């Protein structure tokens, strides 16, 4: 199908589609999205678009059936929607937790990684590459690649490698090669650029598994569709358990894959408020001179631009150079955000909020000691939000627990140690690391 | 065929030698000396790289040059000042990423960037992350200010995509000699010949780039049908060596000029072999 | 009900009961089991027995319903029974994995911990104590206690605390107090003794959550009943997925809770072979002089005796002093084993096998890099067994993946580094620790 | 009431003083001197602790003594040799855990242990982890060889359990003064009085233990109705202090003898106050 053809039918089609299918035709979300990539990648993008349409949208060869079966058997889906008794009491509202932390690998990331690696297999690809920041997407991809017997190379910034050694080890245990990226600051955005470079040379036999709803079309829609299982389940579970829909749905947002996964099936439920919680870092102020944003609140504080293949909201300086973002949670530490979220924020459908490092850490300790669930630091932002804004929420709130905190124990020790966290346990035996 | 006379002229007689350097690498003044050395070495068109922080289409050689330039304080405004100050005969093309172009407009799209580029004496743009599908606003601004918009054709570009691109391109088409990102290579790819064959029906100069590093390469490429050669990494390597070995600006400029002569000479030999007696490639 | 009464009806009752209910009346498994505890604990044991019979066996006040609901919502049950494609190919037999590693907390341990903490709540207790070795039972108990809002103290040997710091941190994050046990070698058996001492002083308001199918009646039956959900699900899942029962069921055995949990519903299926895989450590030879068994193969190499309240098979010297056991996996490192397993081994119903440290490590790497599942080192023994004995097994094997290996990354690095593990990845960047 | 005449005699006239020490703590020879010092200090019955590696009923004081003894090489056979070598007037009771008794039989149950104990001059056994329900084989062996089997009654023991225990006990009943494990405490518990009340209907000597450390305690306990006092941790503490301060065996033995006299004296005062004029406790 030629793109010119697609474009002519676009407006009408999109208008008729429910919100959770937005962008499928052409990767456009209002002004956001698109395919801003080097020409050399275009054939791969087109091949992928074709495969996405056939296998994912049309379930050709039973792709979606196999995907769902593997998500269940290998991944452990469905994940529960659990009532959080003690938080419900604390906030005098019904708080429900969507337990993506129970997914194999410990985060929602596997939904996408498994989908893409399986798709690569259906496409006849022989090799997987991926980038990773915190290492969560990398470990999920490495697991999926081992499970499906695909050779896999993961690019990871050198600085991230040093911050996330257990995740590096996990990837290697799963048989993946981990390639350190030494350019720039050695974090996620450099790793993405590097992976794109690899892909530009190897498109014929290689699939690039992007880790969030970012990048050129069809990645944002495809990753969303793979992650949408979260809200598909949560919506059904909420109806079963509570007899109705939630008043509010809360999810943290880095690139935004767990966010859109959690929102997708609620987008058309206009009475359900959707809250995307970004990392407010240490402050929302930006240091233009140094090119540093001490946060990664691109929905809240970013401006329109083009990054990594898509038009979206970015943290950038006035020249358009991408800023160094910062967050206590490396998985939220990204200067961009998925174009669909940028669109939904502009439309007023999604409420963007920023929660700072301190509040996130308190959220981390709060969920750990009141509910017996140690969340990822990314996830902890959602609980920081709950604490600060519960009075603005309705009577039934679903919060996505996007991941578990095992990967963050060292960071939690270090960060707790640096501040006065009111609800932290006695840390004396841990300071100085484990 | 081209909006700019200068680009038309560059490809008018004989093969064009199109070198690329990153503006501001490793600093503003040296960089100016280097670009002028390219000109002395026979450049017909010079591609001036305006550095972006996330250069997804570049190999490591050019990426490191972009970082050196950014670290030394390069910005779009300084880039334009640089272009204005240059004293060169070659036509000037700006190569950069779309976010810088877009952001320069402060909400008014790509037009302000193009307007400023035109004022600075830039005759064309290459934007590696801007596909033809998204190029309408930039195309319009280029047309308005008489700039050419160069597209890159990959070895894999075919069919509808190729048609759409060729309908939009002007000045010259940048024929990517192989898959992958920029970077000097030792051989010349078969993919080049195939690409040139595929493009033979389109009436626009074809400049081949990606991996050309010697006069020999240049000769073979032009003998194979190219209207010009684009050389980036091989030249940026010379700058990088200068930084590493702490060479004087004059010394690096001399080397750039010498390499340029070799490349240009190779291209001319190739042209003669194609138009005159056919030498074996 | 007086015990004399119970005893008279015992023989006939037990004979009529299916195997998975064995021991419920009096805690006797043939010659094994019993209640060898200080008199001061007897009232607590009797109170617990009574509570077990009412709430667990008779579902009084809907206890079992609430337990199952919380296991589902908080714990993530059911866990999948997954076909292991690559192992199936490797061994030319159908290998299915029961994925207890996906349970909240990362191991089967929560089934029991949640059951007991909930029971304590039904009994009106106000405080939880528990012992832990590897820290898995401790973390599971701490999670359950936080979830159910019960103050909790965990006893842990000082040496284990140093070996398992991330687990110590997790318990503290969940709000539990961790008390170091400095007596003896500072490992699991000392921690059990210490917890019993605490209990002897605090029985009135405190429940002791034992971590495996060991200790005095009713612990062995109660823990088995809580863990039996593993085999209840697995049996049903095997029938659904394969149309029949497995030929073999394999589980590692420390105290034996995951083992009996995995076997319970298959015990009466006489055609299903049951394999209990113990830690063979470095060798099965015993150093009588030093009182050291460099293994923890009490089913395979132990002798009858009385330990921690029950008659069972033990690693002991000729005087009856308990030996120091050893294993690469601290969770299998226990000198005793559940009395029910001792009985089933004597009866010939369960096949006891020992797998040494080297084979377990290879199993660890094999599951990680071929199936994308990083198992606990305990669990890895079951895969060591599969490699060594797959030719003796039938055509459909279920292996319990009792836990995930995140807790073992440091140990895996250290132990892999000490030997020549054929299938380990390049470890160079990790040696020296993370 | 008792299988052994010696135990009968110990409780026959006046309150019995029943001290406990771990045999072999801190070493075989010193330990012998210490036990003999208890005897000189007035012991009527001596409980000799045979150390087990997992002493789930002991507090930390006694547990550490057990570890010292094990580390110094104590075994059941050395324990029996020790008992044989002792020169004391008091009756001897062995306190240990069931696994040692059972294992000594090499597959023949508890009988070989009891037989050997009898030969070594032991008159009774206390096995804190053996409940009456599991005690039949040991009870039979004790009857066969004329040993008494002492049970521990906890503050919480009542009803059927109490009856069953009292039907099996002989020699004396060990009344646990409070919940918890062994260990010296500063006060005397109300639970003791309640326990003695509950036991008043049973015709067997009641020796109260757990936490008695001074003559005053002893006095009050006996005044409250006990037929004897069992003292363990307070004496083991003296041994532990000797180890910590590196005191001579003779010095430690003297202190044990002196403390024994104080305890025994207290018990006798308590007995007089109960049988003669009632002093306020
Ligand atoms: C647990 C967890 N939550 C959230 C995120 C943020 O990613 P996204 O916004 O794409 O879901 C990450 C990324 O690593 C993560 O690991
Ligand atoms: C993952 C795992 N498997 C197995 C065991 C062994 O315990 P059990 O035999 O009681 O199941 C443990 C104990 O910590 C464990 O953590």
PDB file of N, CA and C and ligand atoms in Angstrom, chain A residues 107-109 134 136 211-212 252-259 331-332 376 378-379 402-403 407, ligand 1:
ATOM      1  N   UNK A 107       8.456  -6.239  35.050  1.00  0.00           N
ATOM      2  CA  UNK A 107       7.897  -4.972  34.573  1.00  0.00           C
ATOM      3  C   UNK A 107       7.055  -5.227  33.331  1.00  0.00           C
ATOM      4  N   UNK A 108       6.259  -4.225  32.998  1.00  0.00           N
ATOM      5  CA  UNK A 108       5.401  -4.295  31.812  1.00  0.00           C
ATOM      6  C   UNK A 108       6.199  -4.490  30.524  1.00  0.00           C
ATOM      7  N   UNK A 109       7.483  -4.263  30.579  1.00  0.00           N
ATOM      8  CA  UNK A 109       8.296  -4.229  29.368  1.00  0.00           C
ATOM      9  C   UNK A 109       8.163  -5.485  28.510  1.00  0.00           C
ATOM     10  N   UNK A 134      17.572   2.025  31.713  1.00  0.00           N
ATOM     11  CA  UNK A 134      17.639   1.400  33.031  1.00  0.00           C
ATOM     12  C   UNK A 134      18.017  -0.078  32.913  1.00  0.00           C
ATOM     13  N   UNK A 136      15.690  -2.260  31.879  1.00  0.00           N
ATOM     14  CA  UNK A 136      14.461  -3.041  31.958  1.00  0.00           C
ATOM     15  C   UNK A 136      14.026  -3.528  30.586  1.00  0.00           C
ATOM     16  N   UNK A 211      11.934   0.226  22.791  1.00  0.00           N
ATOM     17  CA  UNK A 211      11.449  -0.084  24.127  1.00  0.00           C
ATOM     18  C   UNK A 211      10.275   0.722  24.632  1.00  0.00           C
ATOM     19  N   UNK A 212       9.806   1.663  23.860  1.00  0.00           N
ATOM     20  CA  UNK A 212       8.645   2.407  24.345  1.00  0.00           C
ATOM     21  C   UNK A 212       7.849   2.896  23.145  1.00  0.00           C
ATOM     22  N   UNK A 252       2.850   6.072  35.566  1.00  0.00           N
ATOM     23  CA  UNK A 252       4.035   6.897  35.375  1.00  0.00           C
ATOM     24  C   UNK A 252       4.371   6.935  33.885  1.00  0.00           C
ATOM     25  N   UNK A 253       5.109   7.946  33.478  1.00  0.00           N
ATOM     26  CA  UNK A 253       5.451   8.069  32.064  1.00  0.00           C
ATOM     27  C   UNK A 253       6.920   8.405  31.861  1.00  0.00           C
ATOM     28  N   UNK A 254       7.602   7.532  31.146  1.00  0.00           N
ATOM     29  CA  UNK A 254       8.963   7.814  30.713  1.00  0.00           C
ATOM     30  C   UNK A 254       8.828   8.056  29.213  1.00  0.00           C
ATOM     31  N   UNK A 255       9.065   7.008  28.413  1.00  0.00           N
ATOM     32  CA  UNK A 255       8.691   7.076  27.010  1.00  0.00           C
ATOM     33  C   UNK A 255       7.174   7.036  26.898  1.00  0.00           C
ATOM     34  N   UNK A 256       6.563   6.304  27.841  1.00  0.00           N
ATOM     35  CA  UNK A 256       5.114   6.290  27.889  1.00  0.00           C
ATOM     36  C   UNK A 256       4.452   4.977  27.491  1.00  0.00           C
ATOM     37  N   UNK A 257       5.228   3.902  27.422  1.00  0.00           N
ATOM     38  CA  UNK A 257       4.607   2.659  26.968  1.00  0.00           C
ATOM     39  C   UNK A 257       3.675   2.065  28.011  1.00  0.00           C
ATOM     40  N   UNK A 258       4.086   2.118  29.270  1.00  0.00           N
ATOM     41  CA  UNK A 258       3.165   1.574  30.271  1.00  0.00           C
ATOM     42  C   UNK A 258       1.989   2.534  30.428  1.00  0.00           C
ATOM     43  N   UNK A 259       2.244   3.798  30.240  1.00  0.00           N
ATOM     44  CA  UNK A 259       1.192   4.803  30.336  1.00  0.00           C
ATOM     45  C   UNK A 259       0.112   4.543  29.294  1.00  0.00           C
ATOM     46  N   UNK A 331      14.704   4.660  34.415  1.00  0.00           N
ATOM     47  CA  UNK A 331      13.740   4.270  33.384  1.00  0.00           C
ATOM     48  C   UNK A 331      12.833   5.400  32.937  1.00  0.00           C
ATOM     49  N   UNK A 332      12.789   6.491  33.685  1.00  0.00           N
ATOM     50  CA  UNK A 332      11.983   7.647  33.246  1.00  0.00           C
ATOM     51  C   UNK A 332      12.869   8.719  32.619  1.00  0.00           C
ATOM     52  N   UNK A 376       9.225  -0.454  41.443  1.00  0.00           N
ATOM     53  CA  UNK A 376      10.323   0.200  40.733  1.00  0.00           C
ATOM     54  C   UNK A 376      10.279   1.689  41.068  1.00  0.00           C
ATOM     55  N   UNK A 378      10.524   4.009  39.039  1.00  0.00           N
ATOM     56  CA  UNK A 378       9.654   4.618  38.024  1.00  0.00           C
ATOM     57  C   UNK A 378       8.215   4.624  38.557  1.00  0.00           C
ATOM     58  N   UNK A 379       7.762   3.426  38.891  1.00  0.00           N
ATOM     59  CA  UNK A 379       6.411   3.234  39.402  1.00  0.00           C
ATOM     60  C   UNK A 379       6.135   4.100  40.621  1.00  0.00           C
ATOM     61  N   UNK A 402       3.939  -0.459  37.364  1.00  0.00           N
ATOM     62  CA  UNK A 402       4.595  -0.850  36.110  1.00  0.00           C
ATOM     63  C   UNK A 402       5.746  -1.827  36.303  1.00  0.00           C
ATOM     64  N   UNK A 403       6.363  -1.805  37.486  1.00  0.00           N
ATOM     65  CA  UNK A 403       7.457  -2.756  37.690  1.00  0.00           C
ATOM     66  C   UNK A 403       7.814  -2.903  39.151  1.00  0.00           C
ATOM     67  N   UNK A 407      15.406  -4.321  41.041  1.00  0.00           N
ATOM     68  CA  UNK A 407      16.499  -3.707  40.293  1.00  0.00           C
ATOM     69  C   UNK A 407      16.983  -2.406  40.928  1.00  0.00           C
TER      70      UNK A 407
HETATM   71  C1  LIG E   1       9.171  -0.210  35.795  1.00  0.00           C
HETATM   72  C2  LIG E   1       9.160   0.818  34.730  1.00  0.00           C
HETATM   73  N1  LIG E   1       8.128   1.648  34.665  1.00  0.00           N
HETATM   74  C3  LIG E   1       8.087   2.614  33.734  1.00  0.00           C
HETATM   75  C4  LIG E   1       9.100   2.782  32.825  1.00  0.00           C
HETATM   76  C5  LIG E   1       9.013   3.905  31.861  1.00  0.00           C
HETATM   77  O1  LIG E   1       8.906   3.503  30.561  1.00  0.00           O
HETATM   78  P1  LIG E   1       7.556   3.749  29.752  1.00  0.00           P
HETATM   79  O2  LIG E   1       7.080   5.115  30.104  1.00  0.00           O
HETATM   80  O3  LIG E   1       7.917   3.627  28.343  1.00  0.00           O
HETATM   81  O4  LIG E   1       6.605   2.715  30.183  1.00  0.00           O
HETATM   82  C6  LIG E   1      10.202   1.919  32.847  1.00  0.00           C
HETATM   83  C7  LIG E   1      11.322   2.016  31.897  1.00  0.00           C
HETATM   84  O5  LIG E   1      12.344   1.393  32.041  1.00  0.00           O
HETATM   85  C8  LIG E   1      10.217   0.908  33.830  1.00  0.00           C
HETATM   86  O6  LIG E   1      11.245   0.048  33.917  1.00  0.00           O
END
